[in-house]
CSV table of C-alpha atoms and ligand atoms in Angstrom, one decimal:
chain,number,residue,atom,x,y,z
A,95,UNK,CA,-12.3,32.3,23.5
A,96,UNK,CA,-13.6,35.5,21.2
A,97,UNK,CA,-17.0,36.1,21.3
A,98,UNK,CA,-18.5,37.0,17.6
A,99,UNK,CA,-18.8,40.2,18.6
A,100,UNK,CA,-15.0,40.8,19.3
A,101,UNK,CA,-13.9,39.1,16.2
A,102,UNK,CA,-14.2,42.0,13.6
A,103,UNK,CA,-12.6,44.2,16.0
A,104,UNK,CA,-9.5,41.9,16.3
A,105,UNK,CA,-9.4,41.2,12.3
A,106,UNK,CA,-9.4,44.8,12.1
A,107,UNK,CA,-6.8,45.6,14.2
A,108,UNK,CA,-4.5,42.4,12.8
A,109,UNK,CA,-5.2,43.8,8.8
A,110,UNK,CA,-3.5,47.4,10.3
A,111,UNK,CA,-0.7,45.8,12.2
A,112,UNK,CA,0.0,43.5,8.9
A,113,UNK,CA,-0.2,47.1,6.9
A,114,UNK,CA,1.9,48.6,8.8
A,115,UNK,CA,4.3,46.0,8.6
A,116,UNK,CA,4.4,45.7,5.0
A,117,UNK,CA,4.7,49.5,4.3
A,118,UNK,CA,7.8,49.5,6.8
A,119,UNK,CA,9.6,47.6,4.2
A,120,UNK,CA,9.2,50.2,1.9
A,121,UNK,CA,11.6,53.4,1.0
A,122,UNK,CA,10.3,56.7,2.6
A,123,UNK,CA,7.9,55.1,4.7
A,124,UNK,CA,8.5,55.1,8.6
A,125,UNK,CA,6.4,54.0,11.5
A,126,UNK,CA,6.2,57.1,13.4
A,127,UNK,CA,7.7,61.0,13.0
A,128,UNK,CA,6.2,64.5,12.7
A,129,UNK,CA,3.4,65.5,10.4
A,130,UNK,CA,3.9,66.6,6.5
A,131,UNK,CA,2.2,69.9,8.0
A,132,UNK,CA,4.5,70.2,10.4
A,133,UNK,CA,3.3,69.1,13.5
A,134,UNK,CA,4.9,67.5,15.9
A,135,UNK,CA,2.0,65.1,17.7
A,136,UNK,CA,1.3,61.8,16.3
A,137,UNK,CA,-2.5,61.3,16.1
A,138,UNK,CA,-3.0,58.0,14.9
A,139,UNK,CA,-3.2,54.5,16.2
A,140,UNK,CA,0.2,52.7,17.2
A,141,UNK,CA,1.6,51.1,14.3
A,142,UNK,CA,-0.1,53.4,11.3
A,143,UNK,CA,2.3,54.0,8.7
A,144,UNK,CA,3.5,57.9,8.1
A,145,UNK,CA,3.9,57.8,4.2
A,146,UNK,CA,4.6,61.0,1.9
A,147,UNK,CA,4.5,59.3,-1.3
A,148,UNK,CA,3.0,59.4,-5.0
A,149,UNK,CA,0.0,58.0,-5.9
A,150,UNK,CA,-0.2,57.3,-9.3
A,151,UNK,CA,-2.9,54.9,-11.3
A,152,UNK,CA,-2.3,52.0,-12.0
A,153,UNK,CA,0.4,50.9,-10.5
A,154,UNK,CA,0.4,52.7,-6.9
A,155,UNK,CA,-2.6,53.4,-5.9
A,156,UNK,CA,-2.0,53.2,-2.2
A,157,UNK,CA,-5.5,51.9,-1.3
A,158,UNK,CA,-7.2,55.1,-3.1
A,159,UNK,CA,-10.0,54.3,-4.7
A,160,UNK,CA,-13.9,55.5,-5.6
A,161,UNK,CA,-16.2,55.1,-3.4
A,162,UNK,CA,-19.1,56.0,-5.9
A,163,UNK,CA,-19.9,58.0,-8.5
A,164,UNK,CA,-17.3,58.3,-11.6
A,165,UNK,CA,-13.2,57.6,-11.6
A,166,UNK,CA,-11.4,60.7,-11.5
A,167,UNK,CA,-8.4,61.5,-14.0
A,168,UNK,CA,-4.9,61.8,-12.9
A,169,UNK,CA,-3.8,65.1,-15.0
A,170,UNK,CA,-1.0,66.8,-16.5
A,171,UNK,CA,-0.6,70.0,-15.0
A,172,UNK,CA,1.6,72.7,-13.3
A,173,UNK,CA,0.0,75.2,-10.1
A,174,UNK,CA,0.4,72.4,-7.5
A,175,UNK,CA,2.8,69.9,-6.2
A,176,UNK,CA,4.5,67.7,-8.7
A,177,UNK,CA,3.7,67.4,-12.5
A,178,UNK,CA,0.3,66.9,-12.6
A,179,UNK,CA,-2.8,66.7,-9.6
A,180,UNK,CA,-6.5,64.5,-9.2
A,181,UNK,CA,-9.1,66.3,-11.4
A,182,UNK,CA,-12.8,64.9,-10.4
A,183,UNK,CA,-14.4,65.7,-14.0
A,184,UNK,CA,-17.6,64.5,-14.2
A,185,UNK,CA,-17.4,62.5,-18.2
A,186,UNK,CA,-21.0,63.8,-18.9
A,187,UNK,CA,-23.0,61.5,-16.7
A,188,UNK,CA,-24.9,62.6,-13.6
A,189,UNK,CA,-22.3,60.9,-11.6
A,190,UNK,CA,-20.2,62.9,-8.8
A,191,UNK,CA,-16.0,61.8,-9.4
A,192,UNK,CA,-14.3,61.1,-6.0
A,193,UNK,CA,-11.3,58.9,-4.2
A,194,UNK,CA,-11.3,58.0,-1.2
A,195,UNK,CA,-8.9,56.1,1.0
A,196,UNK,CA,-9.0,54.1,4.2
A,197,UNK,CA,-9.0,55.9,7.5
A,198,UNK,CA,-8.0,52.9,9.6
A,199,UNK,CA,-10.4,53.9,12.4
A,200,UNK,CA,-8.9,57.0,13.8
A,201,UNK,CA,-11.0,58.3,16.3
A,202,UNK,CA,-12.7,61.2,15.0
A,203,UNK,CA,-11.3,63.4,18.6
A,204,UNK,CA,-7.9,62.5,17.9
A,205,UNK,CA,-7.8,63.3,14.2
A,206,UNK,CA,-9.5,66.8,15.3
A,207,UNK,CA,-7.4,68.2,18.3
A,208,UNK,CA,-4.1,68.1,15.9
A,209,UNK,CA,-3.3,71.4,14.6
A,210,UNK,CA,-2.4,71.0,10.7
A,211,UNK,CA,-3.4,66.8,10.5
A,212,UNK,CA,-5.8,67.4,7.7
A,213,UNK,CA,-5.7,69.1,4.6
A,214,UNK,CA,-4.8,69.4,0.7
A,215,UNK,CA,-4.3,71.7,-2.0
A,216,UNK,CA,-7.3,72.2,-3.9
A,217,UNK,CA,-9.0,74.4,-7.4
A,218,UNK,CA,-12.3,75.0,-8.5
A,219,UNK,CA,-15.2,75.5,-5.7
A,220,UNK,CA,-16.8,72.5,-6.5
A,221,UNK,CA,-14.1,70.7,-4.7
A,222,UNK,CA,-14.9,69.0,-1.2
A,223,UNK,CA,-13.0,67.0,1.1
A,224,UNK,CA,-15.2,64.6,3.3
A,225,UNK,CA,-14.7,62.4,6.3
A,226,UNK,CA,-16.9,59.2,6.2
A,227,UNK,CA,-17.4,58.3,9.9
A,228,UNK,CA,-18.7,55.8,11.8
A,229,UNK,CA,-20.1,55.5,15.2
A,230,UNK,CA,-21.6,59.6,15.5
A,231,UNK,CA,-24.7,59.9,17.6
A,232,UNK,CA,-27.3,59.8,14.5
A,233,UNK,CA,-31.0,61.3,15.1
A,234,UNK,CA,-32.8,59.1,13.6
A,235,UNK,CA,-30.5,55.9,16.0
A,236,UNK,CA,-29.1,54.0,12.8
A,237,UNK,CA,-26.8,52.0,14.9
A,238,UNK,CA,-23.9,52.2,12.1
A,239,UNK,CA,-23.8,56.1,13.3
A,240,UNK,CA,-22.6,56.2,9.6
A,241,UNK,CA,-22.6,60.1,8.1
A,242,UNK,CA,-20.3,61.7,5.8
A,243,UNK,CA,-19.0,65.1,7.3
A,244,UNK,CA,-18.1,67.6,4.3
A,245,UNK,CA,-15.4,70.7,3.7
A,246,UNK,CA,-16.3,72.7,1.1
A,247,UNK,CA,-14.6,76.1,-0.3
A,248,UNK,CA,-18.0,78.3,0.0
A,249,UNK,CA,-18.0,77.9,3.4
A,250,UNK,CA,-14.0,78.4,4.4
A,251,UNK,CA,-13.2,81.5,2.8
A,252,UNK,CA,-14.6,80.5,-0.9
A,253,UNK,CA,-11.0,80.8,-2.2
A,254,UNK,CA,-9.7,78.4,-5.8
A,255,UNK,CA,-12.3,79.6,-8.0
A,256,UNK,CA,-9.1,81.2,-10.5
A,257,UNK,CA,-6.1,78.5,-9.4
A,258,UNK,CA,-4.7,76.3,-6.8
A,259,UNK,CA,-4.5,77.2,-3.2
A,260,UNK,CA,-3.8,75.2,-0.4
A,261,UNK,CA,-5.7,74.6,3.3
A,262,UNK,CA,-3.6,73.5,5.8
A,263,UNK,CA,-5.8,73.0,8.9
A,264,UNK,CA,-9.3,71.8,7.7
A,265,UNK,CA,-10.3,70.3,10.6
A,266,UNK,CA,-10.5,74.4,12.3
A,267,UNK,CA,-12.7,74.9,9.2
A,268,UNK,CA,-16.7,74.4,9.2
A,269,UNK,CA,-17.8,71.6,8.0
A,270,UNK,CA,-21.7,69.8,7.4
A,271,UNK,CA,-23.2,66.4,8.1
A,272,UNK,CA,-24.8,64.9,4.9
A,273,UNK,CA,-27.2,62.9,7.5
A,274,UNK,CA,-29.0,64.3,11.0
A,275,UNK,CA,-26.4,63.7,13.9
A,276,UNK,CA,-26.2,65.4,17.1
A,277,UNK,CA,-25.4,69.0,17.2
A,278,UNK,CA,-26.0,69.0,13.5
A,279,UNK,CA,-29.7,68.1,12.7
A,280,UNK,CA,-29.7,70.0,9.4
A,281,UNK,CA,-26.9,70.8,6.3
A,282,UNK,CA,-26.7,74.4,7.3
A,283,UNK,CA,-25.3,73.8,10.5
A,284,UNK,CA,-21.3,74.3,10.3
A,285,UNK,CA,-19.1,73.4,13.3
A,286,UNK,CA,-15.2,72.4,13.5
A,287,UNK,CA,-14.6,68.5,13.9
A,288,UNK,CA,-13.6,69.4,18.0
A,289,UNK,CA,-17.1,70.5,18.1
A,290,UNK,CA,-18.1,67.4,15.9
A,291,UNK,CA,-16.1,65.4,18.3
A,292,UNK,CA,-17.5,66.5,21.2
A,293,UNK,CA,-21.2,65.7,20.2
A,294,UNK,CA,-20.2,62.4,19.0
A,295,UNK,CA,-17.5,61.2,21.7
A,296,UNK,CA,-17.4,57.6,19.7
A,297,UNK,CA,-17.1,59.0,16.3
A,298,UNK,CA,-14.1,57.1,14.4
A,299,UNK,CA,-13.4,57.7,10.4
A,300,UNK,CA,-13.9,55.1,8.1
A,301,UNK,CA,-12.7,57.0,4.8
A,302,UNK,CA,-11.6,60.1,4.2
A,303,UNK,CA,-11.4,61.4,0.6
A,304,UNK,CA,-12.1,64.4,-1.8
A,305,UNK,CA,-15.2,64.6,-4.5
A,306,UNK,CA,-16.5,67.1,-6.4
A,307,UNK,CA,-19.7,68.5,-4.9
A,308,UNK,CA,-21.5,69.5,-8.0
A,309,UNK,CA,-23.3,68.2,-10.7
A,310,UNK,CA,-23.3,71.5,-12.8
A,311,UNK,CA,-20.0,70.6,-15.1
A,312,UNK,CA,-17.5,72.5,-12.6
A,313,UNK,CA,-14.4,70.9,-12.5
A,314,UNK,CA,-12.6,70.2,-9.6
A,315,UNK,CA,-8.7,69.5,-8.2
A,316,UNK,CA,-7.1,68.2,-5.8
A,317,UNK,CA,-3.5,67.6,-4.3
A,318,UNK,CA,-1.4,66.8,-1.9
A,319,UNK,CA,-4.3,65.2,0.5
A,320,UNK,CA,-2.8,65.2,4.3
A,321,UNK,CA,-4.0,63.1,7.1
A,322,UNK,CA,-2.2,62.5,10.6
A,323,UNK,CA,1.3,61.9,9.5
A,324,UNK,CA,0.1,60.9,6.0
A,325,UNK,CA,0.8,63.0,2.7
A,326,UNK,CA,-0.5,62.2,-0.8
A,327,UNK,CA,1.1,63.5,-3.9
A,328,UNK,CA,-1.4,62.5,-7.0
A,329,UNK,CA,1.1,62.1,-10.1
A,330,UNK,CA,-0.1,61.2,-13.7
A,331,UNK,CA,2.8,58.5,-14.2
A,332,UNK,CA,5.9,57.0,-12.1
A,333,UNK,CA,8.2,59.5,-13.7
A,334,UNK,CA,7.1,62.3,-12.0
B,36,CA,CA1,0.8,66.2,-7.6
């Protein structure tokens, strides 16, 4: 018999298995294999899906979705991959654009000792890419351990301010916790995710995702989001 405490656990790991399964069925998606980056290691749980696919609204939107804040637009461009990319405009409100997608609990050591597991091509310096975690050693002892652990272009070599460019290894780069977790009690602190890792051993990603980190009418893109074995190719229709 499951205790109460077991039972989200279990549900969580049947909804990925039953995932898994139903993305096996479809073309281009494969259980296992090397990375869209090019590495060899497979990071993530047994069963996750590796998927390099289009994601275009609204008929494949792959579990992609805001978290907050305002819906980005799906644009028609050239300068990245494909026919178009994910612009996070901010429509004149005080609302940040983002999408996020699930990160099917992959602990936040694993996702961080993988050379080229995360990354995306990205313009404009407003643009961010963020890992939502769970279970990080928070200060203040919220027992979620819930922060948001952000990427941003000033920080990691303050390139796409005049067109796309693409970062292949983010999770080398320096990146800040939005709340006070240990090793990182303030936003000015800037460490890798092994270093992350290390001072929060039972950190595990909820989301992952990209937003544009200002409210100041800079626009933002974003393209070709990789994670683990995962690569996402935002399209503005099917026929791209
Ligand atoms: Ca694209």
């Amino acid at each position: 018999m499951f205790s109460l405490r077991r039972l989200p656990m279990f549900a969580r790991i049947s909804a990925v298995a039953v995932s898994a399964t139903a993305l096996s069925l479809i073309p281009g998606v494969s259980s296992a294999g090397a990375g869209p980056n090019g590495s060899l290691d497979q990071i993530l749980p047994p069963g996750f899906p590796c998927i390099h696919t289009n994601v275009y609204p609204p008929i494949a939107t792959w579990g992609w979705t805001r978290l907050d804040g305002a819906e980005p637009a799906f644009a028609v461009g050239q300068g990245a991959s494909g026919n178009g990319y994910l612009h996070l405009f901010r429509p004149g409100s005080s609302q940040y654009a983002s999408l996020f997608h699930p990160g099917l609990s992959t602990p936040l050591d694993q996702l961080a000792k993988q050379r080229n597991a995360l990354g995306f091509m990205y313009k404009g310096t407003a643009t961010t890419f963020q890992i939502r975690i769970r279970g990080a050693s928070r200060v203040d002892s919220v027992l979620s351990g819930f922060t948001t652990l952000v990427w941003q272009p000033q920080h990691n070599g303050n390139r796409g301010a005049n067109g796309f460019v693409t970062a292949n290894d983010l999770a080398r780069g320096k990146w800040w916790s939005t709340q006070k977790i240990n090793g990182q009690t303030d936003r000015t602190t800037l460490l890798n995710l092994t270093q992350i890792a290390e001072n929060n051993p039972r950190a595990w990603v909820s989301e992952y995702g990209v937003r544009n980190g200002t409210l100041d009418n800079e626009n933002s893109y974003a393209d070709n989001i990789v994670y683990g074995c995962s690569k996402w190719d935002f399209e503005p229709d099917a026929g791209s």
